CSV table of C-alpha atoms in Angstrom, one decimal:
chain,number,residue,atom,x,y,z
A,1,MET,CA,12.6,-9.6,-16.7
A,2,THR,CA,10.6,-6.8,-15.1
A,3,LEU,CA,8.0,-7.2,-12.4
A,4,VAL,CA,5.5,-4.3,-12.3
A,5,LEU,CA,3.4,-4.1,-9.1
A,6,GLY,CA,0.7,-1.7,-8.4
A,7,GLY,CA,-2.7,-1.1,-6.7
A,8,ALA,CA,-6.1,-1.1,-8.3
A,9,ARG,CA,-6.3,1.4,-11.2
A,10,SER,CA,-2.8,2.5,-10.4
A,11,GLY,CA,-1.8,2.7,-14.1
A,12,LYS,CA,0.4,-0.4,-13.8
A,13,SER,CA,-0.8,-1.9,-17.1
A,14,SER,CA,-0.2,1.2,-19.1
A,15,TYR,CA,3.2,1.6,-17.6
A,16,ALA,CA,4.0,-2.0,-18.4
A,17,GLU,CA,2.7,-1.6,-22.0
A,18,GLY,CA,5.0,1.3,-22.4
A,19,LEU,CA,8.0,-0.7,-21.3
A,20,VAL,CA,7.3,-3.4,-23.9
A,21,GLU,CA,6.5,-0.9,-26.7
A,22,ALA,CA,9.9,0.7,-26.1
A,23,GLN,CA,11.3,-2.6,-27.4
A,24,ALA,CA,11.4,-3.6,-31.1
A,25,GLY,CA,8.1,-5.4,-32.0
A,26,PRO,CA,6.2,-7.5,-32.7
A,27,TRP,CA,5.0,-7.9,-29.1
A,28,LEU,CA,3.1,-10.7,-27.4
A,29,TYR,CA,0.4,-9.9,-24.9
A,30,VAL,CA,-0.5,-12.8,-22.6
A,31,ALA,CA,-3.9,-12.2,-21.2
A,32,THR,CA,-4.9,-14.2,-18.1
A,33,ALA,CA,-8.5,-13.0,-17.6
A,34,GLN,CA,-11.0,-15.9,-17.6
A,35,ALA,CA,-14.4,-15.3,-19.1
A,36,TRP,CA,-16.7,-16.5,-16.2
A,37,ASP,CA,-19.7,-14.7,-17.7
A,38,ASP,CA,-20.9,-12.7,-20.8
A,39,GLU,CA,-19.9,-9.4,-19.3
A,40,MET,CA,-16.4,-10.6,-18.8
A,41,ARG,CA,-16.4,-12.1,-22.3
A,42,VAL,CA,-17.3,-8.7,-23.8
A,43,ARG,CA,-14.7,-6.9,-21.8
A,44,ILE,CA,-12.0,-9.3,-22.9
A,45,ALA,CA,-13.0,-8.9,-26.6
A,46,GLU,CA,-12.9,-5.2,-26.3
A,47,HIS,CA,-9.4,-5.3,-24.6
A,48,ARG,CA,-8.1,-7.5,-27.4
A,49,ALA,CA,-9.5,-5.2,-30.1
A,50,ARG,CA,-8.0,-2.1,-28.5
A,51,ARG,CA,-4.5,-3.6,-28.7
A,52,ALA,CA,-3.6,-3.0,-32.3
A,53,ALA,CA,-0.8,-4.6,-34.3
A,54,PRO,CA,2.1,-5.1,-33.7
A,55,TRP,CA,0.5,-6.6,-30.6
A,56,LYS,CA,-0.5,-10.2,-30.8
A,57,THR,CA,-2.7,-11.4,-27.9
A,58,ILE,CA,-3.0,-14.9,-26.6
A,59,ASP,CA,-5.2,-16.1,-23.7
A,60,ALA,CA,-3.6,-18.1,-20.9
A,61,PRO,CA,-5.9,-18.1,-17.9
A,62,ARG,CA,-4.4,-21.4,-16.7
A,63,ASP,CA,-1.3,-22.5,-18.5
A,64,LEU,CA,0.8,-19.3,-18.1
A,65,PRO,CA,4.2,-21.1,-18.0
A,66,GLY,CA,3.3,-22.8,-21.3
A,67,ALA,CA,2.4,-19.5,-22.9
A,68,ILE,CA,5.7,-17.9,-21.8
A,69,ARG,CA,7.7,-20.9,-23.0
A,70,GLY,CA,5.7,-20.8,-26.3
A,71,ALA,CA,6.7,-17.3,-27.2
A,72,GLU,CA,8.9,-16.9,-30.3
A,73,PRO,CA,12.5,-16.5,-29.0
A,74,GLY,CA,13.4,-12.8,-28.5
A,75,ARG,CA,9.9,-11.5,-28.8
A,76,PRO,CA,9.0,-9.1,-26.0
A,77,VAL,CA,6.2,-10.6,-23.8
A,78,LEU,CA,3.8,-8.8,-21.5
A,79,VAL,CA,1.8,-10.9,-19.0
A,80,ASP,CA,-1.3,-9.0,-17.6
A,81,CYS,CA,-1.8,-10.1,-15.0
A,82,LEU,CA,-0.4,-12.5,-12.4
A,83,THR,CA,-3.3,-11.7,-10.0
A,84,LEU,CA,-5.9,-13.2,-12.3
A,85,TRP,CA,-3.8,-16.2,-13.1
A,86,LEU,CA,-3.3,-16.9,-9.4
A,87,THR,CA,-7.0,-16.4,-8.8
A,88,ASN,CA,-7.8,-18.9,-11.6
A,89,ALA,CA,-5.4,-21.4,-10.2
A,90,MET,CA,-6.8,-21.1,-6.6
A,91,LEU,CA,-10.4,-21.5,-7.8
A,92,ASP,CA,-9.4,-24.7,-9.7
A,93,ASP,CA,-9.8,-27.4,-7.1
A,94,GLY,CA,-7.6,-29.9,-9.0
A,95,ALA,CA,-4.7,-27.5,-9.2
A,96,ASP,CA,-1.3,-28.1,-7.5
A,97,LEU,CA,-0.5,-24.5,-6.7
A,98,ALA,CA,3.1,-25.2,-5.6
A,99,ALA,CA,3.9,-27.1,-8.8
A,100,GLU,CA,2.3,-24.4,-10.9
A,101,THR,CA,4.1,-21.5,-9.3
A,102,GLY,CA,7.3,-23.5,-9.6
A,103,ALA,CA,6.7,-24.0,-13.3
A,104,LEU,CA,6.0,-20.3,-13.7
A,105,LEU,CA,9.2,-19.3,-12.0
A,106,ALA,CA,11.2,-21.7,-14.2
A,107,ALA,CA,9.5,-20.4,-17.3
A,108,CYS,CA,10.4,-16.8,-16.3
A,109,ALA,CA,14.0,-17.8,-15.6
A,110,ASP,CA,14.3,-19.5,-19.0
A,111,ALA,CA,12.7,-16.6,-21.0
A,112,ALA,CA,15.0,-15.6,-23.8
A,113,GLY,CA,13.5,-12.2,-24.6
A,114,PRO,CA,12.3,-9.2,-22.6
A,115,LEU,CA,9.5,-10.3,-20.2
A,116,VAL,CA,7.3,-7.9,-18.3
A,117,LEU,CA,4.9,-9.3,-15.6
A,118,VAL,CA,2.1,-7.2,-14.1
A,119,SER,CA,0.6,-8.0,-10.7
A,120,ASN,CA,-1.6,-6.3,-8.1
A,121,GLU,CA,0.0,-5.5,-4.7
A,122,VAL,CA,-2.8,-6.6,-2.3
A,123,GLY,CA,-1.1,-6.9,1.0
A,124,PHE,CA,-1.3,-3.4,2.4
A,125,GLY,CA,-4.8,-3.5,3.9
A,126,ILE,CA,-6.4,-4.9,7.1
A,127,VAL,CA,-6.4,-8.7,7.4
A,128,PRO,CA,-9.5,-9.8,5.3
A,129,GLU,CA,-12.4,-11.5,7.1
A,130,ASN,CA,-12.8,-13.8,4.2
A,131,ALA,CA,-10.6,-16.9,4.5
A,132,LEU,CA,-10.1,-17.3,0.7
A,133,ALA,CA,-9.0,-13.6,0.5
A,134,ARG,CA,-6.5,-14.2,3.3
A,135,ARG,CA,-5.1,-17.2,1.5
A,136,PHE,CA,-5.0,-15.4,-1.8
A,137,ARG,CA,-3.1,-12.5,-0.2
A,138,ASP,CA,-0.5,-14.9,1.3
A,139,GLU,CA,0.0,-16.7,-2.0
A,140,ALA,CA,0.3,-13.4,-3.9
A,141,GLY,CA,2.8,-12.1,-1.4
A,142,ARG,CA,4.9,-15.3,-1.6
A,143,LEU,CA,4.8,-15.3,-5.4
A,144,HIS,CA,5.9,-11.6,-5.5
A,145,GLN,CA,8.8,-12.3,-3.2
A,146,ARG,CA,10.1,-15.1,-5.4
A,147,LEU,CA,9.6,-13.2,-8.6
A,148,GLY,CA,11.2,-10.1,-7.0
A,149,ALA,CA,14.3,-12.2,-6.2
A,150,LEU,CA,14.4,-13.4,-9.8
A,151,ALA,CA,13.6,-10.2,-11.7
A,152,ASP,CA,16.2,-7.8,-13.0
A,153,ARG,CA,13.9,-4.9,-12.3
A,154,VAL,CA,10.9,-4.5,-9.9
A,155,VAL,CA,8.7,-1.4,-10.0
A,156,LEU,CA,5.8,-0.3,-7.8
A,157,VAL,CA,3.4,2.0,-9.7
A,158,VAL,CA,1.4,4.6,-7.7
A,159,ALA,CA,-0.8,7.2,-9.4
A,160,GLY,CA,0.6,6.2,-12.7
A,161,LEU,CA,4.2,6.9,-11.5
A,162,PRO,CA,6.9,4.2,-11.1
A,163,MET,CA,9.0,3.7,-8.0
A,164,THR,CA,12.0,1.5,-8.6
A,165,LEU,CA,12.4,-1.3,-6.0
A,166,LYS,CA,15.2,-3.1,-7.9
A,167,GLY,CA,17.4,-2.5,-10.9
A,168,ASP,CA,18.0,0.7,-12.9
A,169,HIS,CA,15.6,3.5,-13.3
A,170,PRO,CA,14.2,3.3,-16.8
B,1,MET,CA,16.8,1.7,15.7
B,2,THR,CA,15.2,0.5,12.5
B,3,LEU,CA,11.5,0.3,11.7
B,4,VAL,CA,10.7,-2.3,9.0
B,5,LEU,CA,7.2,-1.9,7.5
B,6,GLY,CA,5.7,-4.1,4.9
B,7,GLY,CA,2.5,-5.8,3.7
B,8,ALA,CA,1.3,-9.3,4.3
B,9,ARG,CA,3.9,-11.9,3.1
B,10,SER,CA,6.1,-9.1,1.9
B,11,GLY,CA,9.3,-10.6,3.2
B,12,LYS,CA,9.6,-8.0,5.9
B,13,SER,CA,10.5,-10.5,8.7
B,14,SER,CA,13.3,-12.1,6.6
B,15,TYR,CA,14.6,-8.7,5.7
B,16,ALA,CA,14.6,-7.7,9.4
B,17,GLU,CA,16.3,-10.9,10.4
B,18,GLY,CA,19.1,-10.2,7.9
B,19,LEU,CA,19.6,-6.8,9.4
B,20,VAL,CA,20.1,-8.2,12.8
B,21,GLU,CA,22.2,-11.2,11.6
B,22,ALA,CA,24.6,-8.7,10.0
B,23,GLN,CA,25.5,-7.6,13.6
B,24,ALA,CA,27.7,-9.5,16.0
B,25,GLY,CA,25.5,-12.0,18.0
B,26,PRO,CA,24.1,-13.4,20.1
B,27,TRP,CA,20.7,-11.9,19.0
B,28,LEU,CA,17.5,-11.6,20.9
B,29,TYR,CA,14.2,-12.4,19.1
B,30,VAL,CA,11.2,-10.8,20.9
B,31,ALA,CA,8.1,-12.7,19.7
B,32,THR,CA,4.7,-11.0,20.2
B,33,ALA,CA,2.4,-13.7,18.9
B,34,GLN,CA,-0.1,-14.9,21.5
B,35,ALA,CA,-1.2,-18.6,21.6
B,36,TRP,CA,-5.0,-18.2,21.4
B,37,ASP,CA,-5.5,-21.8,20.4
B,38,ASP,CA,-3.6,-25.1,19.8
B,39,GLU,CA,-2.9,-24.3,16.1
B,40,MET,CA,-1.2,-21.1,17.1
B,41,ARG,CA,0.7,-22.8,19.9
B,42,VAL,CA,2.2,-25.3,17.4
B,43,ARG,CA,3.1,-22.5,14.9
B,44,ILE,CA,4.9,-20.5,17.6
B,45,ALA,CA,6.8,-23.6,18.8
B,46,GLU,CA,7.9,-24.3,15.2
B,47,HIS,CA,9.0,-20.7,14.7
B,48,ARG,CA,11.0,-20.9,17.8
B,49,ALA,CA,12.7,-24.2,16.8
B,50,ARG,CA,13.5,-22.8,13.4
B,51,ARG,CA,15.6,-19.9,14.8
B,52,ALA,CA,18.8,-21.7,15.8
B,53,ALA,CA,21.5,-20.3,18.1
B,54,PRO,CA,22.9,-17.7,18.3
B,55,TRP,CA,19.2,-16.5,18.4
B,56,LYS,CA,17.6,-16.5,21.8
B,57,THR,CA,13.8,-16.1,21.7
B,58,ILE,CA,11.5,-14.6,24.3
B,59,ASP,CA,7.8,-14.2,24.2
B,60,ALA,CA,6.3,-10.8,24.9
B,61,PRO,CA,2.7,-10.7,23.8
B,62,ARG,CA,1.8,-8.0,26.2
B,63,ASP,CA,4.8,-6.5,28.0
B,64,LEU,CA,6.9,-5.5,25.0
B,65,PRO,CA,8.5,-2.4,26.7
B,66,GLY,CA,9.7,-4.6,29.5
B,67,ALA,CA,11.2,-7.1,27.1
B,68,ILE,CA,13.1,-4.4,25.2
B,69,ARG,CA,14.4,-2.9,28.5
B,70,GLY,CA,15.3,-6.4,29.8
B,71,ALA,CA,17.7,-7.2,26.9
B,72,GLU,CA,21.3,-7.4,27.8
B,73,PRO,CA,23.0,-4.1,27.0
B,74,GLY,CA,24.4,-4.0,23.5
B,75,ARG,CA,22.6,-7.2,22.3
B,76,PRO,CA,20.9,-6.8,18.9
B,77,VAL,CA,17.1,-7.1,19.4
B,78,LEU,CA,14.5,-8.0,16.8
B,79,VAL,CA,10.8,-7.4,17.6
B,80,ASP,CA,8.4,-9.4,15.3
B,81,CYS,CA,5.9,-7.9,15.2
B,82,LEU,CA,4.3,-4.7,16.5
B,83,THR,CA,1.0,-5.5,14.7
B,84,LEU,CA,0.4,-8.5,16.9
B,85,TRP,CA,1.4,-6.7,20.1
B,86,LEU,CA,-1.0,-3.8,19.2
B,87,THR,CA,-3.7,-6.4,18.5
B,88,ASN,CA,-3.1,-8.1,21.8
B,89,ALA,CA,-3.3,-4.8,23.6
B,90,MET,CA,-6.5,-3.7,21.9
B,91,LEU,CA,-8.2,-7.0,22.7
B,92,ASP,CA,-7.3,-6.6,26.4
B,93,ASP,CA,-10.2,-4.6,27.8
B,94,GLY,CA,-8.2,-3.5,30.8
B,95,ALA,CA,-5.3,-2.1,28.8
B,96,ASP,CA,-4.5,1.7,28.8
B,97,LEU,CA,-3.3,1.9,25.1
B,98,ALA,CA,-2.0,5.4,25.4
B,99,ALA,CA,0.2,4.5,28.4
B,100,GLU,CA,1.4,1.3,26.7
B,101,THR,CA,2.4,2.9,23.5
B,102,GLY,CA,4.1,5.7,25.4
B,103,ALA,CA,6.1,3.1,27.4
B,104,LEU,CA,7.0,1.3,24.2
B,105,LEU,CA,8.3,4.5,22.6
B,106,ALA,CA,10.3,5.3,25.8
B,107,ALA,CA,11.8,1.8,25.8
B,108,CYS,CA,12.8,2.2,22.1
B,109,ALA,CA,14.4,5.6,22.8
B,110,ASP,CA,16.4,4.1,25.7
B,111,ALA,CA,17.6,1.0,23.9
B,112,ALA,CA,21.4,0.8,24.1
B,113,GLY,CA,22.0,-1.8,21.3
B,114,PRO,CA,20.7,-2.2,17.8
B,115,LEU,CA,16.9,-2.5,17.7
B,116,VAL,CA,14.9,-3.7,14.7
B,117,LEU,CA,11.1,-3.5,14.9
B,118,VAL,CA,8.8,-5.2,12.3
B,119,SER,CA,5.2,-4.1,11.6
B,120,ASN,CA,2.5,-4.5,9.0
B,121,GLU,CA,1.5,-1.4,7.0
B,122,VAL,CA,-2.3,-1.8,6.9
B,123,GLY,CA,-3.6,1.6,5.9
B,124,PHE,CA,-3.6,1.4,2.1
B,125,GLY,CA,-6.9,-0.3,1.6
B,126,ILE,CA,-10.5,0.8,1.5
B,127,VAL,CA,-12.0,1.9,4.9
B,128,PRO,CA,-12.9,-1.4,6.7
B,129,GLU,CA,-16.6,-2.0,7.5
B,130,ASN,CA,-15.6,-3.5,10.8
B,131,ALA,CA,-15.3,-0.8,13.5
B,132,LEU,CA,-12.5,-2.6,15.4
B,133,ALA,CA,-10.5,-2.9,12.2
B,134,ARG,CA,-11.0,0.8,11.6
B,135,ARG,CA,-9.7,1.6,15.1
B,136,PHE,CA,-6.8,-0.8,14.7
B,137,ARG,CA,-5.8,0.8,11.4
B,138,ASP,CA,-5.9,4.2,13.1
B,139,GLU,CA,-3.8,3.1,16.1
B,140,ALA,CA,-1.3,1.3,13.9
B,141,GLY,CA,-0.9,4.4,11.7
B,142,ARG,CA,-0.4,6.7,14.7
B,143,LEU,CA,2.1,4.3,16.2
B,144,HIS,CA,4.1,4.0,12.9
B,145,GLN,CA,4.2,7.8,12.7
B,146,ARG,CA,5.6,8.2,16.2
B,147,LEU,CA,8.1,5.3,15.7
B,148,GLY,CA,9.0,6.7,12.3
B,149,ALA,CA,9.9,10.1,13.8
B,150,LEU,CA,12.1,8.3,16.5
B,151,ALA,CA,13.8,5.7,14.3
B,152,ASP,CA,17.2,6.2,12.6
B,153,ARG,CA,16.1,4.1,9.6
B,154,VAL,CA,12.6,3.3,8.2
B,155,VAL,CA,12.2,0.8,5.4
B,156,LEU,CA,9.1,-0.3,3.5
B,157,VAL,CA,9.5,-3.9,2.1
B,158,VAL,CA,7.6,-4.8,-1.1
B,159,ALA,CA,8.1,-8.1,-2.8
B,160,GLY,CA,11.0,-8.8,-0.5
B,161,LEU,CA,12.8,-5.6,-1.6
B,162,PRO,CA,13.4,-2.6,0.7
B,163,MET,CA,12.6,1.0,0.0
B,164,THR,CA,14.3,3.4,2.3
B,165,LEU,CA,12.0,6.0,3.8
B,166,LYS,CA,14.5,7.4,6.2
B,167,GLY,CA,18.2,7.0,6.9
B,168,ASP,CA,20.9,5.5,4.9
B,169,HIS,CA,20.5,2.7,2.3
B,170,PRO,CA,22.0,-0.5,3.9
C,1,MET,CA,0.9,21.7,-7.7
C,2,THR,CA,1.7,18.9,-5.3
C,3,LEU,CA,-0.3,15.7,-4.8
C,4,VAL,CA,0.2,14.1,-1.4
C,5,LEU,CA,-1.0,10.5,-1.2
C,6,GLY,CA,-0.9,8.3,1.9
C,7,GLY,CA,-2.7,5.6,3.8
C,8,ALA,CA,-5.0,6.0,6.8
C,9,ARG,CA,-3.2,7.9,9.7
C,10,SER,CA,0.0,8.0,7.6
C,11,GLY,CA,0.7,11.7,8.5
C,12,LYS,CA,-0.2,12.9,5.0
C,13,SER,CA,-2.2,15.9,6.2
C,14,SER,CA,0.5,17.1,8.6
C,15,TYR,CA,3.1,16.7,5.9
C,16,ALA,CA,0.9,18.6,3.4
C,17,GLU,CA,0.3,21.4,6.0
C,18,GLY,CA,4.1,21.7,6.4
C,19,LEU,CA,4.5,22.1,2.6
C,20,VAL,CA,2.0,25.0,2.6
C,21,GLU,CA,3.3,26.6,5.8
C,22,ALA,CA,6.8,26.8,4.2
C,23,GLN,CA,5.2,29.3,1.7
C,24,ALA,CA,4.5,32.9,2.5
C,25,GLY,CA,0.9,33.2,4.1
C,26,PRO,CA,-1.9,33.8,4.4
C,27,TRP,CA,-2.9,30.2,3.5
C,28,LEU,CA,-6.3,28.8,2.4
C,29,TYR,CA,-7.5,25.5,3.7
C,30,VAL,CA,-10.2,23.9,1.6
C,31,ALA,CA,-12.0,21.3,3.7
C,32,THR,CA,-14.1,18.7,1.9
C,33,ALA,CA,-15.6,16.9,4.9
C,34,GLN,CA,-19.4,16.8,4.9
C,35,ALA,CA,-21.3,17.0,8.2
C,36,TRP,CA,-23.6,14.0,7.9
C,37,ASP,CA,-24.3,14.0,11.6
C,38,ASP,CA,-23.7,15.9,14.9
C,39,GLU,CA,-20.5,13.9,15.7
C,40,MET,CA,-19.0,14.9,12.3
C,41,ARG,CA,-20.2,18.5,12.9
C,42,VAL,CA,-18.3,18.7,16.1
C,43,ARG,CA,-15.1,17.2,14.6
C,44,ILE,CA,-15.2,19.7,11.7
C,45,ALA,CA,-15.6,22.6,14.1
C,46,GLU,CA,-12.7,21.4,16.2
C,47,HIS,CA,-10.5,21.0,13.1
C,48,ARG,CA,-11.3,24.5,12.0
C,49,ALA,CA,-10.6,26.0,15.5
C,50,ARG,CA,-7.3,24.1,15.6
C,51,ARG,CA,-6.0,25.8,12.4
C,52,ALA,CA,-5.0,29.3,13.7
C,53,ALA,CA,-4.4,32.4,11.5
C,54,PRO,CA,-2.8,32.9,9.0
C,55,TRP,CA,-5.0,29.9,7.9
C,56,LYS,CA,-8.3,30.7,6.4
C,57,THR,CA,-10.7,27.7,6.1
C,58,ILE,CA,-13.5,27.3,3.7
C,59,ASP,CA,-15.8,24.3,3.2
C,60,ALA,CA,-16.2,22.7,-0.2
C,61,PRO,CA,-17.8,19.3,0.2
C,62,ARG,CA,-19.2,19.4,-3.3
C,63,ASP,CA,-17.9,22.4,-5.4
C,64,LEU,CA,-14.2,21.8,-5.0
C,65,PRO,CA,-13.3,23.2,-8.5
C,66,GLY,CA,-15.2,26.4,-7.6
C,67,ALA,CA,-13.3,26.7,-4.3
C,68,ILE,CA,-9.9,26.3,-6.0
C,69,ARG,CA,-10.9,28.9,-8.7
C,70,GLY,CA,-12.2,31.3,-6.0
C,71,ALA,CA,-8.9,31.5,-4.1
C,72,GLU,CA,-7.1,34.8,-4.2
C,73,PRO,CA,-4.4,34.7,-6.9
C,74,GLY,CA,-1.1,33.6,-5.5
C,75,ARG,CA,-2.5,32.4,-2.2
C,76,PRO,CA,-1.2,28.9,-1.2
C,77,VAL,CA,-4.1,26.5,-1.1
C,78,LEU,CA,-4.4,23.1,0.7
C,79,VAL,CA,-7.2,20.7,-0.2
C,80,ASP,CA,-7.8,18.1,2.5
C,81,CYS,CA,-8.9,15.7,1.1
C,82,LEU,CA,-9.9,14.5,-2.3
C,83,THR,CA,-11.1,11.2,-0.9
C,84,LEU,CA,-13.9,12.8,1.0
C,85,TRP,CA,-14.8,15.0,-2.0
C,86,LEU,CA,-15.0,11.9,-4.3
C,87,THR,CA,-17.1,10.1,-1.7
C,88,ASN,CA,-19.5,13.1,-1.5
C,89,ALA,CA,-19.8,13.2,-5.3
C,90,MET,CA,-20.4,9.4,-5.6
C,91,LEU,CA,-23.1,9.5,-2.9
C,92,ASP,CA,-24.9,12.3,-4.7
C,93,ASP,CA,-27.2,10.5,-7.1
C,94,GLY,CA,-27.6,13.6,-9.4
C,95,ALA,CA,-23.8,14.1,-9.9
C,96,ASP,CA,-22.1,13.8,-13.2
C,97,LEU,CA,-18.8,12.3,-11.9
C,98,ALA,CA,-16.9,12.6,-15.2
C,99,ALA,CA,-17.9,16.2,-15.6
C,100,GLU,CA,-16.9,17.0,-12.0
C,101,THR,CA,-13.5,15.3,-12.1
C,102,GLY,CA,-12.9,17.1,-15.4
C,103,ALA,CA,-13.7,20.4,-13.8
C,104,LEU,CA,-11.4,19.6,-10.9
C,105,LEU,CA,-8.5,18.8,-13.2
C,106,ALA,CA,-9.1,22.0,-15.2
C,107,ALA,CA,-9.2,24.1,-12.0
C,108,CYS,CA,-6.0,22.5,-10.8
C,109,ALA,CA,-4.3,23.2,-14.1
C,110,ASP,CA,-5.4,26.8,-14.0
C,111,ALA,CA,-4.3,27.4,-10.4
C,112,ALA,CA,-2.0,30.5,-10.2
C,113,GLY,CA,-0.6,29.9,-6.7
C,114,PRO,CA,0.9,26.9,-4.9
C,115,LEU,CA,-1.7,24.1,-4.6
C,116,VAL,CA,-1.3,21.0,-2.4
C,117,LEU,CA,-3.9,18.2,-2.7
C,118,VAL,CA,-4.2,15.5,-0.1
C,119,SER,CA,-5.7,12.1,-0.9
C,120,ASN,CA,-5.9,8.5,0.5
C,121,GLU,CA,-4.2,5.8,-1.5
C,122,VAL,CA,-6.8,3.0,-1.2
C,123,GLY,CA,-5.9,0.5,-3.9
C,124,PHE,CA,-3.4,-1.7,-2.2
C,125,GLY,CA,-5.8,-4.1,-0.5
C,126,ILE,CA,-7.8,-7.2,-1.5
C,127,VAL,CA,-10.7,-6.5,-3.9
C,128,PRO,CA,-13.5,-5.3,-1.6
C,129,GLU,CA,-16.7,-7.4,-1.4
C,130,ASN,CA,-18.8,-4.2,-1.4
C,131,ALA,CA,-19.6,-3.0,-4.9
C,132,LEU,CA,-19.6,0.7,-4.0
C,133,ALA,CA,-16.2,0.3,-2.4
C,134,ARG,CA,-14.9,-1.4,-5.5
C,135,ARG,CA,-16.3,1.5,-7.6
C,136,PHE,CA,-14.8,4.1,-5.3
C,137,ARG,CA,-11.4,2.4,-5.4
C,138,ASP,CA,-11.5,2.5,-9.2
C,139,GLU,CA,-12.6,6.1,-9.4
C,140,ALA,CA,-9.9,7.1,-6.8
C,141,GLY,CA,-7.2,5.3,-8.7
C,142,ARG,CA,-8.2,6.9,-12.0
C,143,LEU,CA,-8.3,10.4,-10.4
C,144,HIS,CA,-4.9,9.9,-8.9
C,145,GLN,CA,-3.4,8.8,-12.2
C,146,ARG,CA,-4.8,12.0,-13.9
C,147,LEU,CA,-3.7,14.3,-11.1
C,148,GLY,CA,-0.3,12.5,-11.0
C,149,ALA,CA,0.2,13.3,-14.7
C,150,LEU,CA,-0.7,16.9,-14.1
C,151,ALA,CA,1.2,17.6,-10.8
C,152,ASP,CA,4.7,19.0,-10.5
C,153,ARG,CA,5.3,16.8,-7.5
C,154,VAL,CA,3.8,13.6,-6.2
C,155,VAL,CA,4.6,12.3,-2.8
C,156,LEU,CA,3.6,9.1,-1.0
C,157,VAL,CA,3.6,9.4,2.8
C,158,VAL,CA,4.3,6.3,4.9
C,159,ALA,CA,4.7,6.4,8.7
C,160,GLY,CA,4.9,10.2,8.4
C,161,LEU,CA,7.8,10.1,5.9
C,162,PRO,CA,7.6,11.2,2.3
C,163,MET,CA,8.6,9.1,-0.7
C,164,THR,CA,8.9,11.2,-3.8
C,165,LEU,CA,7.2,9.7,-6.9
C,166,LYS,CA,7.6,12.7,-9.1
C,167,GLY,CA,9.5,16.0,-9.0
C,168,ASP,CA,12.2,17.2,-6.7
C,169,HIS,CA,12.8,16.1,-3.1
C,170,PRO,CA,11.7,19.0,-0.9
């Protein structure tokens, strides 16, 4: 299990795709983007079309633990990205966030095949004035700590280049 | 002297506590949080209760140099965190910030025992629209540079994991 | 070619100046700050006065590729900073940003002498509420990725201390 962190447009997704594509395919792409409007719907469709076989794409804007558990055993899985999944969960008033993150960590721990998780590092700025943004930043930080403890490798991507925080250099 | 930098909820405080607890106790915890309201007062009391002996906790929301100088010689000291101390100083209209940061640097340089300082890295976001936030970001960056030059070890914590910027890996 | 990234007041400019000053002079300083008002005009003049011979300073708030190409062959060049150049280009309604960044990359690739580029890493915060800030963050991230791929060395400066992302430690 590898956790790939990075800033906005840092190249973290491309780096993570490369990690998965270095494994024997077919590969499973778990997309967490939610189509809130038509613009987003078009972007998601384009993203999906871009990823050619042997990529298979499934959408899991809410039930990410289920998507990870549902992958065929041994199949390399890329989750892109945890940030959107966490956003979707936080915007869902009925969600039990503690239970959902617990289920995610358990699914990651049980994953049989290679699992690469992409997420935005968002905690290096000034404290946001917006209360939801502050809460999101705290939740993302806590999730990253727990996944960081669990992962075999943790990488921070800056300007398209990986810095290894944990595990072997690739 | 070790400077531990990290983002929000990055695990920097836990990492810093571990550094201090690896030394022979008793340990001194210098808390810089200021109780602006009842909610904060409760949080500070809870934090203090959580830290069991051999931790001793003192509050130093304003006179941090004095608290560092007042530690018993040789006792390991943890300051958590510089960000709150700098905020308190900047919100105090009568404060001479240059003199106070100078006094802090001198107290750190004179510290006889192990000293671990925790601070938030806040400079990796977009320029804040709020003028006070911009000034805070500048002051924090300057303080980190000066402490970074003085420290024996500087560590950046991401997802609970340390990256060594200066000095030996632990 | 070296790309020096860092947060606000991280010491990235001083670090970059040190890299250039380790080379045989004279050195060319390419300043990208635009004088939007008198305050800025004074600051730019002070900056220029501070940099003594053998530094030569030229201003290139818009035509940065031309300034890099115009340097005498073999002369060490410091560009400080890409962030301001990108801001100037984005605030210029008539600008073709894709063409300009393409021209910048080509000029960097063709540079005969040592070239050090300074830029702010701005992608590690919460998604900005301001649309222009979001767009800037995306453009800066993409530019850093492309320059990161091209550069021989990429360094991230935190608290005045360099972390090497690519190439040899200095």
